[in-house]
PDB file of C-alpha atoms in Angstrom:
ATOM      1  CA  MET A 235     110.827 -14.008 -12.262  1.00  0.00           C
ATOM      2  CA  SER A 236     111.602 -13.765 -15.952  1.00  0.00           C
ATOM      3  CA  ASN A 237     113.991 -16.190 -17.775  1.00  0.00           C
ATOM      4  CA  ALA A 238     116.312 -13.165 -18.555  1.00  0.00           C
ATOM      5  CA  THR A 239     116.640 -12.386 -14.824  1.00  0.00           C
ATOM      6  CA  GLN A 240     117.406 -16.037 -14.065  1.00  0.00           C
ATOM      7  CA  GLU A 241     120.006 -16.127 -16.812  1.00  0.00           C
ATOM      8  CA  GLU A 242     121.638 -12.894 -15.569  1.00  0.00           C
ATOM      9  CA  ARG A 243     121.772 -14.360 -12.050  1.00  0.00           C
ATOM     10  CA  ARG A 244     123.423 -17.509 -13.444  1.00  0.00           C
ATOM     11  CA  GLN A 245     125.893 -15.314 -15.306  1.00  0.00           C
ATOM     12  CA  LYS A 246     126.777 -13.456 -12.157  1.00  0.00           C
ATOM     13  CA  LEU A 247     127.315 -16.760 -10.374  1.00  0.00           C
ATOM     14  CA  ARG A 248     129.691 -17.940 -13.086  1.00  0.00           C
ATOM     15  CA  GLN A 249     131.570 -14.675 -12.938  1.00  0.00           C
ATOM     16  CA  ALA A 250     131.806 -14.842  -9.179  1.00  0.00           C
ATOM     17  CA  ALA A 251     133.221 -18.325  -9.305  1.00  0.00           C
ATOM     18  CA  GLN A 252     136.141 -16.957 -11.235  1.00  0.00           C
ATOM     19  CA  LEU A 253     137.084 -14.303  -8.697  1.00  0.00           C
ATOM     20  CA  GLU A 254     140.266 -14.493  -6.601  1.00  0.00           C
ATOM     21  CA  THR A 255     139.697 -15.692  -3.039  1.00  0.00           C
ATOM     22  CA  ASN A 256     139.641 -12.188  -1.430  1.00  0.00           C
ATOM     23  CA  SER A 257     137.282 -10.799  -4.040  1.00  0.00           C
ATOM     24  CA  LEU A 258     135.066 -13.942  -3.790  1.00  0.00           C
ATOM     25  CA  ILE A 259     134.714 -13.467  -0.068  1.00  0.00           C
ATOM     26  CA  GLN A 260     133.806  -9.790  -0.492  1.00  0.00           C
ATOM     27  CA  TYR A 261     131.346 -10.770  -3.179  1.00  0.00           C
ATOM     28  CA  ILE A 262     129.724 -13.335  -0.919  1.00  0.00           C
ATOM     29  CA  VAL A 263     129.449 -10.927   1.993  1.00  0.00           C
ATOM     30  CA  ASN A 264     128.332  -7.821   0.002  1.00  0.00           C
ATOM     31  CA  ASN A 265     126.021  -9.604  -2.492  1.00  0.00           C
ATOM     32  CA  HIS A 266     124.709 -12.483  -0.571  1.00  0.00           C
ATOM     33  CA  HIS A 267     125.042 -12.008   3.202  1.00  0.00           C
ATOM     34  CA  ARG A 268     123.675  -8.379   3.090  1.00  0.00           C
ATOM     35  CA  TYR A 269     121.007  -9.200   0.573  1.00  0.00           C
ATOM     36  CA  GLU A 270     119.857 -12.372   2.387  1.00  0.00           C
ATOM     37  CA  GLU A 271     119.781 -10.516   5.768  1.00  0.00           C
ATOM     38  CA  GLN A 272     117.562  -7.829   4.296  1.00  0.00           C
ATOM     39  CA  LEU A 273     115.264 -10.504   2.746  1.00  0.00           C
ATOM     40  CA  LEU A 274     115.127 -12.285   6.115  1.00  0.00           C
ATOM     41  CA  GLU A 275     114.042  -9.156   7.846  1.00  0.00           C
ATOM     42  CA  ASP A 276     111.555  -8.224   4.984  1.00  0.00           C
ATOM     43  CA  CYS A 277     109.994 -11.707   4.866  1.00  0.00           C
ATOM     44  CA  ASP A 278     109.820 -11.876   8.714  1.00  0.00           C
ATOM     45  CA  ALA A 279     107.839  -8.613   8.851  1.00  0.00           C
ATOM     46  CA  ASP A 280     105.649  -9.608   5.940  1.00  0.00           C
ATOM     47  CA  LEU A 281     104.945 -13.116   7.476  1.00  0.00           C
ATOM     48  CA  ILE A 282     104.007 -11.599  10.839  1.00  0.00           C
ATOM     49  CA  LYS A 283     101.610  -9.211   9.064  1.00  0.00           C
ATOM     50  CA  LEU A 284     100.086 -12.158   7.184  1.00  0.00           C
ATOM     51  CA  LEU A 285      99.716 -14.097  10.479  1.00  0.00           C
ATOM     52  CA  GLU A 286      97.793 -11.128  11.796  1.00  0.00           C
ATOM     53  CA  ASP A 287      95.585 -10.760   8.584  1.00  0.00           C
ATOM     54  CA  ILE A 288      95.053 -14.563   8.139  1.00  0.00           C
ATOM     55  CA  PRO A 289      94.867 -15.985  11.658  1.00  0.00           C
ATOM     56  CA  ASN A 290      94.673 -19.719  12.272  1.00  0.00           C
ATOM     57  CA  ASN A 291      95.905 -20.686   8.798  1.00  0.00           C
ATOM     58  CA  SER A 292      97.981 -23.846   9.604  1.00  0.00           C
ATOM     59  CA  ALA A 293      99.903 -23.646   6.329  1.00  0.00           C
ATOM     60  CA  LEU A 294     101.006 -20.191   7.176  1.00  0.00           C
ATOM     61  CA  ILE A 295     101.770 -20.955  10.807  1.00  0.00           C
ATOM     62  CA  ASP A 296     103.958 -24.028   9.680  1.00  0.00           C
ATOM     63  CA  LEU A 297     105.675 -22.014   7.063  1.00  0.00           C
ATOM     64  CA  TYR A 298     106.526 -19.223   9.542  1.00  0.00           C
ATOM     65  CA  ALA A 299     107.887 -21.743  12.038  1.00  0.00           C
ATOM     66  CA  THR A 300     110.322 -23.227   9.414  1.00  0.00           C
ATOM     67  CA  PHE A 301     111.326 -19.697   8.205  1.00  0.00           C
ATOM     68  CA  HIS A 302     111.910 -18.567  11.781  1.00  0.00           C
ATOM     69  CA  GLN A 303     114.224 -21.609  12.447  1.00  0.00           C
ATOM     70  CA  LEU A 304     116.101 -20.850   9.197  1.00  0.00           C
ATOM     71  CA  LYS A 305     116.553 -17.177  10.131  1.00  0.00           C
ATOM     72  CA  GLN A 306     117.721 -18.137  13.696  1.00  0.00           C
ATOM     73  CA  ASP A 307     120.322 -20.479  12.192  1.00  0.00           C
ATOM     74  CA  LEU A 308     121.576 -18.121   9.469  1.00  0.00           C
ATOM     75  CA  ILE A 309     122.147 -14.816  11.345  1.00  0.00           C
ATOM     76  CA  PRO A 310     124.913 -16.317  13.604  1.00  0.00           C
ATOM     77  CA  HIS A 311     126.094 -18.394  10.655  1.00  0.00           C
ATOM     78  CA  PHE A 312     126.787 -15.286   8.585  1.00  0.00           C
ATOM     79  CA  LEU A 313     128.578 -13.660  11.602  1.00  0.00           C
ATOM     80  CA  HIS A 314     130.642 -16.718  12.186  1.00  0.00           C
ATOM     81  CA  GLU A 315     131.757 -16.741   8.486  1.00  0.00           C
ATOM     82  CA  GLU A 316     132.545 -12.970   8.441  1.00  0.00           C
ATOM     83  CA  GLU A 317     134.348 -12.762  11.876  1.00  0.00           C
ATOM     84  CA  GLY A 318     135.885 -16.294  12.207  1.00  0.00           C
ATOM     85  CA  LEU A 319     136.058 -18.232   8.995  1.00  0.00           C
ATOM     86  CA  TYR A 320     136.804 -15.696   6.235  1.00  0.00           C
ATOM     87  CA  PRO A 321     139.649 -13.933   8.120  1.00  0.00           C
ATOM     88  CA  LYS A 322     141.299 -17.349   8.619  1.00  0.00           C
ATOM     89  CA  VAL A 323     140.976 -18.179   4.921  1.00  0.00           C
ATOM     90  CA  LEU A 324     142.486 -14.829   4.021  1.00  0.00           C
ATOM     91  CA  ALA A 325     145.311 -15.329   6.484  1.00  0.00           C
ATOM     92  CA  GLY A 326     146.088 -18.706   5.055  1.00  0.00           C
ATOM     93  CA  GLU A 327     145.128 -20.508   8.246  1.00  0.00           C
ATOM     94  CA  LYS A 328     143.633 -24.062   8.334  1.00  0.00           C
ATOM     95  CA  VAL A 329     139.922 -24.134   8.242  1.00  0.00           C
ATOM     96  CA  ASP A 330     137.537 -26.805   9.444  1.00  0.00           C
ATOM     97  CA  TRP A 331     135.247 -27.012   6.392  1.00  0.00           C
ATOM     98  CA  GLU A 332     133.294 -29.946   7.836  1.00  0.00           C
ATOM     99  CA  VAL A 333     131.589 -27.822  10.425  1.00  0.00           C
ATOM    100  CA  LEU A 334     130.534 -25.274   7.806  1.00  0.00           C
ATOM    101  CA  ASN A 335     129.551 -28.010   5.369  1.00  0.00           C
ATOM    102  CA  GLU A 336     127.257 -29.571   8.125  1.00  0.00           C
ATOM    103  CA  GLU A 337     125.635 -26.237   8.655  1.00  0.00           C
ATOM    104  CA  HIS A 338     125.143 -25.786   4.947  1.00  0.00           C
ATOM    105  CA  MET A 339     123.525 -29.292   4.764  1.00  0.00           C
ATOM    106  CA  ASN A 340     121.131 -28.301   7.530  1.00  0.00           C
ATOM    107  CA  THR A 341     120.313 -25.097   5.781  1.00  0.00           C
ATOM    108  CA  ALA A 342     119.670 -26.976   2.476  1.00  0.00           C
ATOM    109  CA  PHE A 343     117.390 -29.381   4.427  1.00  0.00           C
ATOM    110  CA  LEU A 344     115.447 -26.438   5.930  1.00  0.00           C
ATOM    111  CA  LEU A 345     115.222 -24.776   2.587  1.00  0.00           C
ATOM    112  CA  ASN A 346     113.792 -27.913   1.156  1.00  0.00           C
ATOM    113  CA  ILE A 347     111.144 -28.041   3.831  1.00  0.00           C
ATOM    114  CA  LEU A 348     110.486 -24.334   3.402  1.00  0.00           C
ATOM    115  CA  GLY A 349     109.840 -24.819  -0.259  1.00  0.00           C
ATOM    116  CA  LYS A 350     107.256 -27.608   0.417  1.00  0.00           C
ATOM    117  CA  LYS A 351     105.514 -25.278   2.922  1.00  0.00           C
ATOM    118  CA  ILE A 352     105.511 -22.463   0.441  1.00  0.00           C
ATOM    119  CA  ASP A 353     103.771 -24.805  -1.974  1.00  0.00           C
ATOM    120  CA  THR A 354     101.192 -25.776   0.652  1.00  0.00           C
ATOM    121  CA  LEU A 355     100.616 -22.051   1.377  1.00  0.00           C
ATOM    122  CA  GLN A 356     100.319 -21.442  -2.296  1.00  0.00           C
ATOM    123  CA  GLN A 357      97.502 -24.007  -2.569  1.00  0.00           C
ATOM    124  CA  SER A 358      95.537 -22.699   0.399  1.00  0.00           C
ATOM    125  CA  GLU A 359      96.003 -18.887  -0.028  1.00  0.00           C
ATOM    126  CA  GLY A 360      97.289 -18.569  -3.713  1.00  0.00           C
ATOM    127  CA  ASP A 361      94.597 -15.986  -4.597  1.00  0.00           C
ATOM    128  CA  ASN A 362      95.702 -13.543  -1.911  1.00  0.00           C
ATOM    129  CA  PRO A 363      97.965 -10.931  -3.371  1.00  0.00           C
ATOM    130  CA  ALA A 364      99.798 -10.267  -0.124  1.00  0.00           C
ATOM    131  CA  VAL A 365     100.586 -13.988  -0.010  1.00  0.00           C
ATOM    132  CA  GLN A 366     101.864 -14.001  -3.462  1.00  0.00           C
ATOM    133  CA  VAL A 367     104.264 -11.162  -2.712  1.00  0.00           C
ATOM    134  CA  VAL A 368     105.650 -12.946   0.324  1.00  0.00           C
ATOM    135  CA  ILE A 369     105.955 -16.224  -1.641  1.00  0.00           C
ATOM    136  CA  GLN A 370     107.896 -14.516  -4.312  1.00  0.00           C
ATOM    137  CA  LYS A 371     110.266 -12.918  -1.734  1.00  0.00           C
ATOM    138  CA  LEU A 372     110.753 -16.296  -0.087  1.00  0.00           C
ATOM    139  CA  ARG A 373     111.510 -17.970  -3.469  1.00  0.00           C
ATOM    140  CA  THR A 374     113.992 -15.261  -4.263  1.00  0.00           C
ATOM    141  CA  PHE A 375     115.642 -15.753  -0.869  1.00  0.00           C
ATOM    142  CA  GLY A 376     115.881 -19.485  -1.413  1.00  0.00           C
ATOM    143  CA  GLU A 377     117.434 -19.068  -4.876  1.00  0.00           C
ATOM    144  CA  ASP A 378     120.069 -16.522  -3.594  1.00  0.00           C
ATOM    145  CA  LEU A 379     120.819 -18.688  -0.647  1.00  0.00           C
ATOM    146  CA  HIS A 380     121.464 -21.677  -2.936  1.00  0.00           C
ATOM    147  CA  HIS A 381     123.828 -19.636  -5.136  1.00  0.00           C
ATOM    148  CA  HIS A 382     125.597 -18.414  -1.908  1.00  0.00           C
ATOM    149  CA  MET A 383     126.049 -21.924  -0.672  1.00  0.00           C
ATOM    150  CA  PHE A 384     127.258 -23.052  -4.157  1.00  0.00           C
ATOM    151  CA  LEU A 385     129.878 -20.416  -4.148  1.00  0.00           C
ATOM    152  CA  GLU A 386     131.168 -21.552  -0.724  1.00  0.00           C
ATOM    153  CA  ASN A 387     130.816 -25.244  -1.131  1.00  0.00           C
ATOM    154  CA  MET A 388     131.927 -25.755  -4.659  1.00  0.00           C
ATOM    155  CA  VAL A 389     134.377 -22.794  -5.131  1.00  0.00           C
ATOM    156  CA  LEU A 390     135.642 -21.343  -1.882  1.00  0.00           C
ATOM    157  CA  PHE A 391     135.932 -24.579   0.101  1.00  0.00           C
ATOM    158  CA  LYS A 392     137.784 -26.259  -2.796  1.00  0.00           C
ATOM    159  CA  ARG A 393     140.626 -23.800  -2.789  1.00  0.00           C
TER     160      ARG A 393
END
């Protein structure tokens, strides 16, 4: 990813942080939830293909196990936010941010583990072009998820 692209993403993040609550929630849903759901599906399919093409690679197997856990946690989390939490916020109801904060802490922990497993896979299969594509998608996913959690933890939850 180029520096210009990273700077553009940072600028979008700064702009999103300035949005009114309703617009911020719509931004998170439309620009993070939908994008991350698509990346989860794409990465899942790509990882399964790699597991078929590179059988018995312990780094790949370990990475997929962590990725799968993260995916299993995030899909219902997004749904809970969209159908439970965000409507309460918009209605001005009291929200238990602690539960969501704990989920975000668990997600950050899994992302950290995933990053280490990506590095391990990079070392063992770094010359494989298909592996490089998946690694880049996973890194993009991780970066976007960090931005998403920042907007919720540091902007939305503080309102």
